[in-house]
PDB file of C-alpha atoms and ligand atoms in Angstrom:
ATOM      1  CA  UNK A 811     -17.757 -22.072  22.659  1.00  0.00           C
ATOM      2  CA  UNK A 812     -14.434 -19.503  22.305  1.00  0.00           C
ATOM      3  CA  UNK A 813     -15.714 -16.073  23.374  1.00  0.00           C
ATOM      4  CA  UNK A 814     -14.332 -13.525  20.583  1.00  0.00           C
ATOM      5  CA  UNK A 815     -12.500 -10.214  22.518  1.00  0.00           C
ATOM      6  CA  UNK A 816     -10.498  -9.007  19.277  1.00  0.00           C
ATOM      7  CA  UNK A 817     -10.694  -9.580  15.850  1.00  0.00           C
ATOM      8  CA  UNK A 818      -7.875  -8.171  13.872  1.00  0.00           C
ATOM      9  CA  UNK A 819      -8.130  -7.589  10.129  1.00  0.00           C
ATOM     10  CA  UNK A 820      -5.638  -7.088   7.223  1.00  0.00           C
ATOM     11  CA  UNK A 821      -7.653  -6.078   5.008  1.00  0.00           C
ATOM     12  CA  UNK A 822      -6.417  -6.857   1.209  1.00  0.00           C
ATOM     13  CA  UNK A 823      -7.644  -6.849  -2.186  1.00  0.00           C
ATOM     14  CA  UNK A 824      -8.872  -3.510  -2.754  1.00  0.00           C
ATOM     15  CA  UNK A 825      -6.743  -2.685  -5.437  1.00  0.00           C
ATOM     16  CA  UNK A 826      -7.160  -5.511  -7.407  1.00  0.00           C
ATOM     17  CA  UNK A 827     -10.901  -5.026  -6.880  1.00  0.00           C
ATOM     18  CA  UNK A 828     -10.711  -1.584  -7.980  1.00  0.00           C
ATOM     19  CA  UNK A 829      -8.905  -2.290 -11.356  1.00  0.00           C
ATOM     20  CA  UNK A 830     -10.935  -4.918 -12.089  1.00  0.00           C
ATOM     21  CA  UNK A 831     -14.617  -3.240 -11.884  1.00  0.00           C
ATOM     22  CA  UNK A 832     -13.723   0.334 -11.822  1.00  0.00           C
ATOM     23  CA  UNK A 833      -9.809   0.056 -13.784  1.00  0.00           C
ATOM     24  CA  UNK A 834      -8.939   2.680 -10.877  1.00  0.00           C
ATOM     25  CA  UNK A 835      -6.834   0.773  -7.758  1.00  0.00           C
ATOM     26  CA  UNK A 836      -8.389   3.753  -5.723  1.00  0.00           C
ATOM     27  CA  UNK A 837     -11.966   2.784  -6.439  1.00  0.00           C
ATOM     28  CA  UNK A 838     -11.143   0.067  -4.953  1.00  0.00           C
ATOM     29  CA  UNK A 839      -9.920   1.975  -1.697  1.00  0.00           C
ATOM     30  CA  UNK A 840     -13.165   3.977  -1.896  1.00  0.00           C
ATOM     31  CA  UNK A 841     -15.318   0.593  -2.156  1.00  0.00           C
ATOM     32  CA  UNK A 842     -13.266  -1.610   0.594  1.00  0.00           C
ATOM     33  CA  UNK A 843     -14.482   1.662   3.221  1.00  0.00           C
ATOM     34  CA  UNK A 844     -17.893   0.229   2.678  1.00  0.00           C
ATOM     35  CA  UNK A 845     -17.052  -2.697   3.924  1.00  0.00           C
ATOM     36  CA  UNK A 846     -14.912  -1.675   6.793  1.00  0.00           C
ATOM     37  CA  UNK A 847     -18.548  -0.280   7.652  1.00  0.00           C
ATOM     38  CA  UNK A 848     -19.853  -3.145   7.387  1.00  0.00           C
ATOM     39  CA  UNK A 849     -17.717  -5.437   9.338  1.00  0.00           C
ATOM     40  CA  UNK A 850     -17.846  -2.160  12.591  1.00  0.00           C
ATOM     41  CA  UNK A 851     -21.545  -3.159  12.523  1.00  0.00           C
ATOM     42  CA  UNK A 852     -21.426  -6.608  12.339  1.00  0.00           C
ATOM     43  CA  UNK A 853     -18.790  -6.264  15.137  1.00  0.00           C
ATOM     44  CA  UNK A 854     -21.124  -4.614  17.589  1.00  0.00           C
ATOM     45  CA  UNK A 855     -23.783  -7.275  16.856  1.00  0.00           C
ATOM     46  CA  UNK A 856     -21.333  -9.773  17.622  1.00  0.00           C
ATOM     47  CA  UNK A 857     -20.191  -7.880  20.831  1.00  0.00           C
ATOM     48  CA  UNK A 858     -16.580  -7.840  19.842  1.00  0.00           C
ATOM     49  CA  UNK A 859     -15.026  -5.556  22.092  1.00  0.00           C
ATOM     50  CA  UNK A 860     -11.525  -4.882  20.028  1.00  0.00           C
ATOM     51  CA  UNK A 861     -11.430  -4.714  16.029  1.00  0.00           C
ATOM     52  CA  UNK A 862      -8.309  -3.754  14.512  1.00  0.00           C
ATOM     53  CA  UNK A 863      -7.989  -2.784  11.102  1.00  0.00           C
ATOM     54  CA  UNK A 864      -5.218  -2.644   9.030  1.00  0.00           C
ATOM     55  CA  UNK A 865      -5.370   0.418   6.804  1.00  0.00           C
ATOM     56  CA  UNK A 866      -1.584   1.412   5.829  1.00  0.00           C
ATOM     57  CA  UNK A 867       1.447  -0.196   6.524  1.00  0.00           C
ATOM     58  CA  UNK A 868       5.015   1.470   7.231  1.00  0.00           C
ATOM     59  CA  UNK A 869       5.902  -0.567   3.854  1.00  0.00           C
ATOM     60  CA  UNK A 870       2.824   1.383   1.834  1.00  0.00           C
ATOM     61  CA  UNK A 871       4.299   4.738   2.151  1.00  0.00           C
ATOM     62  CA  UNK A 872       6.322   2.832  -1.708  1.00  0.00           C
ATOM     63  CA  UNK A 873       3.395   2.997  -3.328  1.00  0.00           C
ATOM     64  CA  UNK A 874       2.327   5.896  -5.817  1.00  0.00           C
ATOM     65  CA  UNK A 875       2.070   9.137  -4.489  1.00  0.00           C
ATOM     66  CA  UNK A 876      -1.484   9.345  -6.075  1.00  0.00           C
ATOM     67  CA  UNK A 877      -2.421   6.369  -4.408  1.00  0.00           C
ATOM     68  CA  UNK A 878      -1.201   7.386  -0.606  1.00  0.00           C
ATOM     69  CA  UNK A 879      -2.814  10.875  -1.157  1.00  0.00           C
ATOM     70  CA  UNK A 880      -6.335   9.043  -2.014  1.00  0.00           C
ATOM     71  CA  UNK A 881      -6.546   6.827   0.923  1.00  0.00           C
ATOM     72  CA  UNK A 882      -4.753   9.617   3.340  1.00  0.00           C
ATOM     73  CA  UNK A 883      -8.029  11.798   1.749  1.00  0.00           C
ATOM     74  CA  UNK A 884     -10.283   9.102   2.592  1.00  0.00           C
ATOM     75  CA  UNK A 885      -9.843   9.034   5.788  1.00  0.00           C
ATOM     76  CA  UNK A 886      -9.640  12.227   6.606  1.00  0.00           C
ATOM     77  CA  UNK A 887     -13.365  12.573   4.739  1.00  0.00           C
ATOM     78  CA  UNK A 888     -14.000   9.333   6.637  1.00  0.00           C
ATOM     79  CA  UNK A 889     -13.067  10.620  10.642  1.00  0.00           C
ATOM     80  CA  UNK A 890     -14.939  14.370   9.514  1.00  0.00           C
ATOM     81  CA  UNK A 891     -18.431  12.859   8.408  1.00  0.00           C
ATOM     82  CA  UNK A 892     -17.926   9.517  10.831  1.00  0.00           C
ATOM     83  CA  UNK A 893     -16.804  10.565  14.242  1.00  0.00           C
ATOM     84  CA  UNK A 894     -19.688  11.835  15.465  1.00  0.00           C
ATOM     85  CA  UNK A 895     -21.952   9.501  14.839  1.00  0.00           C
ATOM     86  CA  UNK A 896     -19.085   6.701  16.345  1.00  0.00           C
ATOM     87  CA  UNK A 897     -19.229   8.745  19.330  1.00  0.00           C
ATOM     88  CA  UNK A 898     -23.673   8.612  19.759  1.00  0.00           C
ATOM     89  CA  UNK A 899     -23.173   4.814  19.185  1.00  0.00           C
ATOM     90  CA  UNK A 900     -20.155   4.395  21.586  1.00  0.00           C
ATOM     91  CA  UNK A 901     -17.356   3.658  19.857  1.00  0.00           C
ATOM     92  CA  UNK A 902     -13.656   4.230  20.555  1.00  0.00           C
ATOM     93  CA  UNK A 903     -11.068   4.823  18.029  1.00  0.00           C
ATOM     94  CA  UNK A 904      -7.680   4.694  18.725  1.00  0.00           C
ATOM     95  CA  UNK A 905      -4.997   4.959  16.107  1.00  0.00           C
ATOM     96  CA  UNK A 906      -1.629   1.865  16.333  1.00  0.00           C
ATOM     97  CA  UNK A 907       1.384   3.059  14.385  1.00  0.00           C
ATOM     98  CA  UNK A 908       3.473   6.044  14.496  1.00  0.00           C
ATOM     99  CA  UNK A 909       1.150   9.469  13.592  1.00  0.00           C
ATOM    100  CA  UNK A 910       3.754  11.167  11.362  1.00  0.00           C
ATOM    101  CA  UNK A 911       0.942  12.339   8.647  1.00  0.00           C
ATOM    102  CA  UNK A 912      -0.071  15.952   7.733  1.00  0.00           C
ATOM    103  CA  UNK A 913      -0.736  18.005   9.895  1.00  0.00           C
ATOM    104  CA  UNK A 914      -4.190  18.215   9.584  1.00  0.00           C
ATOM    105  CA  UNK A 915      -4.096  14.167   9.547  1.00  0.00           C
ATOM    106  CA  UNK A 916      -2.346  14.175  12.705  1.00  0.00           C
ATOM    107  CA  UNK A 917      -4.934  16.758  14.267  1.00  0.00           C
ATOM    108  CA  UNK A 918      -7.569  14.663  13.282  1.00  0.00           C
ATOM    109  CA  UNK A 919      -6.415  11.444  14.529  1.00  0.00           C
ATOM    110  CA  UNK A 920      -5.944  12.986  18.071  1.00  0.00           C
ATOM    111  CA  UNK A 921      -9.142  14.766  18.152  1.00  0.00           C
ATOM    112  CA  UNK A 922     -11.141  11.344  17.137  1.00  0.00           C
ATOM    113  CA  UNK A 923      -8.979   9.723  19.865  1.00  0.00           C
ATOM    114  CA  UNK A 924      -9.673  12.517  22.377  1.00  0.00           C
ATOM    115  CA  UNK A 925     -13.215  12.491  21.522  1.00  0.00           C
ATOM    116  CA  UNK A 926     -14.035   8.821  22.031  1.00  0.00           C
ATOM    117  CA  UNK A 927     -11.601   7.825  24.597  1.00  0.00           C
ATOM    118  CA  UNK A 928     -14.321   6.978  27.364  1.00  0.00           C
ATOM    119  CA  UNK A 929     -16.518   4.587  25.267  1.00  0.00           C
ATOM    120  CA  UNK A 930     -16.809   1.074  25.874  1.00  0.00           C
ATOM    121  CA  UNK A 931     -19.057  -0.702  23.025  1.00  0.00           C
ATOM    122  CA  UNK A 932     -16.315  -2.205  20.734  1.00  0.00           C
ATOM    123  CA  UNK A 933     -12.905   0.019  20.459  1.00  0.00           C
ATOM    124  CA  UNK A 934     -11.707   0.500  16.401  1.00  0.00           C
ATOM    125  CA  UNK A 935      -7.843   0.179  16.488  1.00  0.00           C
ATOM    126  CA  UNK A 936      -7.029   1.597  13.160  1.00  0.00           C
ATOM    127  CA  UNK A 937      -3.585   0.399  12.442  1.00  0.00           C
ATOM    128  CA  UNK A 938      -1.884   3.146  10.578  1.00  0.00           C
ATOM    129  CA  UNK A 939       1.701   3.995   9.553  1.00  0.00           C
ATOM    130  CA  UNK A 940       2.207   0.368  11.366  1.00  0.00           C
ATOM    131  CA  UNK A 941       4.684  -2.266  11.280  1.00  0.00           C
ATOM    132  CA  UNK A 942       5.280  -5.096  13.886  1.00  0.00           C
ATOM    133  CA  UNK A 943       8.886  -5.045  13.553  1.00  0.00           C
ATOM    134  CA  UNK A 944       8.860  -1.305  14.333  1.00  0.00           C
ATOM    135  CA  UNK A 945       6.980  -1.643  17.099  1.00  0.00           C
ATOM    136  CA  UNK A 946       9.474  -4.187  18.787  1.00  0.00           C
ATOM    137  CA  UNK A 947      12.499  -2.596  18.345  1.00  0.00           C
ATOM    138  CA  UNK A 948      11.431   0.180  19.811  1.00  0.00           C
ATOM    139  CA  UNK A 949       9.769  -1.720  22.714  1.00  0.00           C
ATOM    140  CA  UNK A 950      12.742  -3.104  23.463  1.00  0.00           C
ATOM    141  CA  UNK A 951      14.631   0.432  23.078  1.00  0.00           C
ATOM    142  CA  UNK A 952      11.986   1.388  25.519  1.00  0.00           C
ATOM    143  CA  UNK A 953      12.887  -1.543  27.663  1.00  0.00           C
ATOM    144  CA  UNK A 954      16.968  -0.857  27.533  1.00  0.00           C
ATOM    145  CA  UNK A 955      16.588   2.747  28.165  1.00  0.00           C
ATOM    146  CA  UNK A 956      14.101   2.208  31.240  1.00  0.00           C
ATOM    147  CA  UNK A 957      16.983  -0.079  32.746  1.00  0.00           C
ATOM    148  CA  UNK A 958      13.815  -2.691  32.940  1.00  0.00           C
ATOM    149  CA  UNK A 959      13.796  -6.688  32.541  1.00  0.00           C
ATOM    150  CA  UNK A 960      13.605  -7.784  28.893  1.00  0.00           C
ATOM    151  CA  UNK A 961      10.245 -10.216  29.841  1.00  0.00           C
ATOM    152  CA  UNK A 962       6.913 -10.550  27.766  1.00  0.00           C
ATOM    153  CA  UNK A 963       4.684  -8.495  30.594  1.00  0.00           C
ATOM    154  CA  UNK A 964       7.793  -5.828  30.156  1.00  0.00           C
ATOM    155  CA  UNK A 965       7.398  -6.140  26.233  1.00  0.00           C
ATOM    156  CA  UNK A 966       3.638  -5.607  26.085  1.00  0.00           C
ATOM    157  CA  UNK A 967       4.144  -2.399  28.245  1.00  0.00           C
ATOM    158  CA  UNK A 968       5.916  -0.669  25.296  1.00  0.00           C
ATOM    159  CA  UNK A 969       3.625  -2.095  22.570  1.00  0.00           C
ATOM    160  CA  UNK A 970       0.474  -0.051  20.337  1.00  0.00           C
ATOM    161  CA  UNK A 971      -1.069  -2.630  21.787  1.00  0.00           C
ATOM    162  CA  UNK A 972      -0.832  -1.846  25.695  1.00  0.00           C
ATOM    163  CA  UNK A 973      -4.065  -3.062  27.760  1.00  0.00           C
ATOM    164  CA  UNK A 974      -5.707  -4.243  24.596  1.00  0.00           C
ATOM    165  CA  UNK A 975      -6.270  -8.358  24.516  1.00  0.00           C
ATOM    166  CA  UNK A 976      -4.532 -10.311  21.940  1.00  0.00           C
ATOM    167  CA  UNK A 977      -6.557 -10.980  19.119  1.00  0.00           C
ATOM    168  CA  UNK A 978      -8.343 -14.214  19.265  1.00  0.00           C
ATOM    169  CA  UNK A 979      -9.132 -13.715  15.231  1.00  0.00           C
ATOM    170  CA  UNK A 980      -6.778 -13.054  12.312  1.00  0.00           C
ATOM    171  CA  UNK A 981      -8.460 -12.667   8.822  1.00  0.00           C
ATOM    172  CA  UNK A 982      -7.011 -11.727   5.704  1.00  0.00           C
ATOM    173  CA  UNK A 983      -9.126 -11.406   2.491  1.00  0.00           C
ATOM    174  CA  UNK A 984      -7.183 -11.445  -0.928  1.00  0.00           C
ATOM    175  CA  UNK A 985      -6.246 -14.648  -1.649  1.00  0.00           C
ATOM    176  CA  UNK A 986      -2.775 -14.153  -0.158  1.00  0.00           C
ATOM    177  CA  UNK A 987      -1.174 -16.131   2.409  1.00  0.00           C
ATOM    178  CA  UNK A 988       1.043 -13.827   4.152  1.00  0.00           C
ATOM    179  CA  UNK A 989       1.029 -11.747   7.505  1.00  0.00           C
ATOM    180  CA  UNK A 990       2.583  -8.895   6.206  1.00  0.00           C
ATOM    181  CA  UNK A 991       4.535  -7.397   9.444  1.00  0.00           C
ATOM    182  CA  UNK A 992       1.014  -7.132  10.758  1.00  0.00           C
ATOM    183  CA  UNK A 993       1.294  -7.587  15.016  1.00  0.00           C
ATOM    184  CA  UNK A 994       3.840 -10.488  14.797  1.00  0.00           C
ATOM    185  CA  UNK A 995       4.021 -10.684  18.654  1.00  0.00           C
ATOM    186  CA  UNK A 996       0.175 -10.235  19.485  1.00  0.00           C
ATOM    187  CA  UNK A 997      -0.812 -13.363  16.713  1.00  0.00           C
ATOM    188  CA  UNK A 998       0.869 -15.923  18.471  1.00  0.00           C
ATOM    189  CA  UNK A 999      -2.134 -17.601  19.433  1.00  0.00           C
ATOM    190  CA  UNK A1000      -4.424 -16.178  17.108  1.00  0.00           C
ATOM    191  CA  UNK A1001      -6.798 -18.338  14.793  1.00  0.00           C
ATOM    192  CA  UNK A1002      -5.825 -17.371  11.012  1.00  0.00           C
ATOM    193  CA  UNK A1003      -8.578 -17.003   8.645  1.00  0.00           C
ATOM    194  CA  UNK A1004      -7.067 -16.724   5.224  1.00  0.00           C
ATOM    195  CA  UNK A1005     -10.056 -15.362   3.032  1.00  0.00           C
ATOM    196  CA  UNK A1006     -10.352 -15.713  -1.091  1.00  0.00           C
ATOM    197  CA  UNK A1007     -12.795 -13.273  -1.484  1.00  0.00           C
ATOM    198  CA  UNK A1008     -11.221  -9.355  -2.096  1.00  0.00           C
ATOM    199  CA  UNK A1009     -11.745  -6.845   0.455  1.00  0.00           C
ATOM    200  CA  UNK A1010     -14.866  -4.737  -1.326  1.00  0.00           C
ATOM    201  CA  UNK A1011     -16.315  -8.304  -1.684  1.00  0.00           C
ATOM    202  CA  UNK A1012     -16.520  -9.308   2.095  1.00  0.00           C
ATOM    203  CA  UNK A1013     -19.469  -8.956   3.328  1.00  0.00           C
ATOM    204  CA  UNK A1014     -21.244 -10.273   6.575  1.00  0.00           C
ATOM    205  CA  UNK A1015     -22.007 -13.298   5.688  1.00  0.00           C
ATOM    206  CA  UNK A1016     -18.522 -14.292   5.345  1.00  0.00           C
ATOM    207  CA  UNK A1017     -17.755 -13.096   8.632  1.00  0.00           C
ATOM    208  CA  UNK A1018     -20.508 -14.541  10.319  1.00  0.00           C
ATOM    209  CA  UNK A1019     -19.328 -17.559   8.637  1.00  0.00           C
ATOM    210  CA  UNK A1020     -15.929 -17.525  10.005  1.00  0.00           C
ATOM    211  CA  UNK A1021     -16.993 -15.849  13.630  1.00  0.00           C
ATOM    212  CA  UNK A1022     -18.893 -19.483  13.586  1.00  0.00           C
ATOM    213  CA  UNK A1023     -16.110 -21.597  11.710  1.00  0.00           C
ATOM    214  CA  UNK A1024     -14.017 -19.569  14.974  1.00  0.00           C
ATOM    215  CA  UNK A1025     -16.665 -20.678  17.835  1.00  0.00           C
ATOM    216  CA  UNK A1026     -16.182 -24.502  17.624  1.00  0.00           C
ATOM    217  CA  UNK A1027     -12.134 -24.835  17.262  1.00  0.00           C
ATOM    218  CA  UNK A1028     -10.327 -26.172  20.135  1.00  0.00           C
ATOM    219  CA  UNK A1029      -7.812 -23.309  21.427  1.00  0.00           C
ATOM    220  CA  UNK A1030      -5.495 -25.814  23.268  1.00  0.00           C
ATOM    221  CA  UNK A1031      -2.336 -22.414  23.521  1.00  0.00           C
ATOM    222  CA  UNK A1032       0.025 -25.260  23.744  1.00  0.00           C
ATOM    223  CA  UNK A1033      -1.753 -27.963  26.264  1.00  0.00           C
ATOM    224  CA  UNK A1034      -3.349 -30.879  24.480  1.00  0.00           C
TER     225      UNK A1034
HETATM  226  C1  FPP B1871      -4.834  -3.316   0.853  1.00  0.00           C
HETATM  227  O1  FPP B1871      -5.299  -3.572  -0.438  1.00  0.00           O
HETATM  228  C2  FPP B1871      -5.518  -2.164   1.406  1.00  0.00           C
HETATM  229  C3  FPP B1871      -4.914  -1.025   1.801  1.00  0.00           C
HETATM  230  C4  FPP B1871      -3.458  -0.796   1.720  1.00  0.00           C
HETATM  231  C5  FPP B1871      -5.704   0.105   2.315  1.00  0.00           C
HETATM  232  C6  FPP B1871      -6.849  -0.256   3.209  1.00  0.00           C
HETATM  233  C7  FPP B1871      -7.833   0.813   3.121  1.00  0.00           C
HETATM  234  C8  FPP B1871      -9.171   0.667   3.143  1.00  0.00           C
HETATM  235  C9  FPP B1871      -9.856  -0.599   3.431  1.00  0.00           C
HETATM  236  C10 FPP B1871     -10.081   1.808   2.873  1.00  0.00           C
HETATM  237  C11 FPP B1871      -9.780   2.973   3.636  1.00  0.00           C
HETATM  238  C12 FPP B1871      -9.979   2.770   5.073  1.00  0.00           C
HETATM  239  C13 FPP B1871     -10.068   3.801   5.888  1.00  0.00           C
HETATM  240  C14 FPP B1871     -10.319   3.546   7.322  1.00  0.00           C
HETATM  241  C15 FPP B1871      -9.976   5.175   5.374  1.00  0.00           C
HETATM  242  P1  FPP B1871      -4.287  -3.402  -1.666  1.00  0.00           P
HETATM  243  O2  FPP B1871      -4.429  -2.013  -2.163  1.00  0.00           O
HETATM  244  O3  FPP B1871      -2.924  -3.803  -1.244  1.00  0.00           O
HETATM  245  O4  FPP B1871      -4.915  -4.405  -2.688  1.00  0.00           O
HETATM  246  P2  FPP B1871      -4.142  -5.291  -3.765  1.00  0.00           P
HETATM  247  O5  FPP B1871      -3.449  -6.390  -3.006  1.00  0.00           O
HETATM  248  O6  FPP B1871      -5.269  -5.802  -4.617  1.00  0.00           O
HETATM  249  O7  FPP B1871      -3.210  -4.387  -4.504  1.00  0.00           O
END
């Protein structure tokens, strides 16, 4: 059976979700925190050690101004009445993407980071501000100014993702076959899990049903 390190999550379908019970997109925002929630618990029970979530992209900064203010609120709400208790029950958070939000955002973020940095039971890698293809060009700026050898160990060096395993799970709810510019380079091997159901609707059974689906494929990573 695969062991699961990292499950990585674009997490899609709140809007819809939102118009459709609530006719506000950022109900749906408010609803689809429930089940990132969720999904941290079920996590844990599952002994994942990595789960990253993608929460804003470096593309979503288009959308309504309304709409980025609600989920920038969120979260903020979200780390103040969270991080403490993610702290008792061991959790790390660490932010992927470039922090260039409020002030008071950015303040946040660190201190969460800060806070948490030493614990071990699953780390939270909320992606945020994040685009693959951003992250590689500047890796390889990184690389060209360092005077370094353009090879994948050099690559990974400069990535979010430094010391942090590939992700041996990619699922994406909302009924949408795309990736999104979601870690291009770390999915290379990745299982995809391409889920119907909306965000707000994915609960734990659907997980546990593809954490199981996961457990019995044959990773062969280019052998036979
Ligand atoms: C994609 O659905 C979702 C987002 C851009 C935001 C993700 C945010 C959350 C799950 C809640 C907030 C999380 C935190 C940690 C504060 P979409 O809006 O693109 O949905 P659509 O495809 O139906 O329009």
């Amino acid at each position: 059976m695969n062991p699961i390190n990292h499950v990585a999550i674009i997490m899609d379908g709140n809007g819809r979700w939102g118009l459709k019970q609530k006719k506000s997109r950022n109900a749906g925002h408010k609803a689809g925190l429930k089940s990132v929630e969720r999904i941290i618990k079920k996590s844990i029970e599952y002994n994942i050690k990595f789960l990253t979530l993608f929460a804003f992209s470096t593309e979503n900064w288009k959308r309504p101004k309304k709409e980025i203010d609600y989920l920038f609120n969120l979260l903020e709400s979200f780390l103040i009445s969270r991080i403490d208790e993610f702290d008792k029950q061991d959790i790390k958070f660490k932010v992927i993407g470039k922090k260039n939000f409020s002030k008071k955002l950015n303040l946040l973020l660190n201190s969460a980071e800060k806070k948490t940095s030493k614990n071990s039971k699953i780390q939270i890698n909320l992606a945020l501000n994040y685009g693959s293809k951003f992250e590689l060009v500047n890796a390889f700026k990184k690389i060209i100014k360092n005077n370094i050898n353009i090879d994948e160990k050099n690559i990974e060096k400069f990535l979010y993702t430094k010391n942090i395993p590939n992700p041996d799970i990619l699922i994406r709810t909302g009924n949408t076959k795309r990736l999104s510019n979601f870690l291009l380079w770390q999915i290379a091997y990745s299982e995809i899990f391409f889920e119907k159901k909306l965000w707000p609707d994915f609960n734990e059974t659907d997980y546990s049903k593809i954490i199981n689906k996961f457990k019995k494929v044959k990773r062969n990573y280019g052998n036979i």
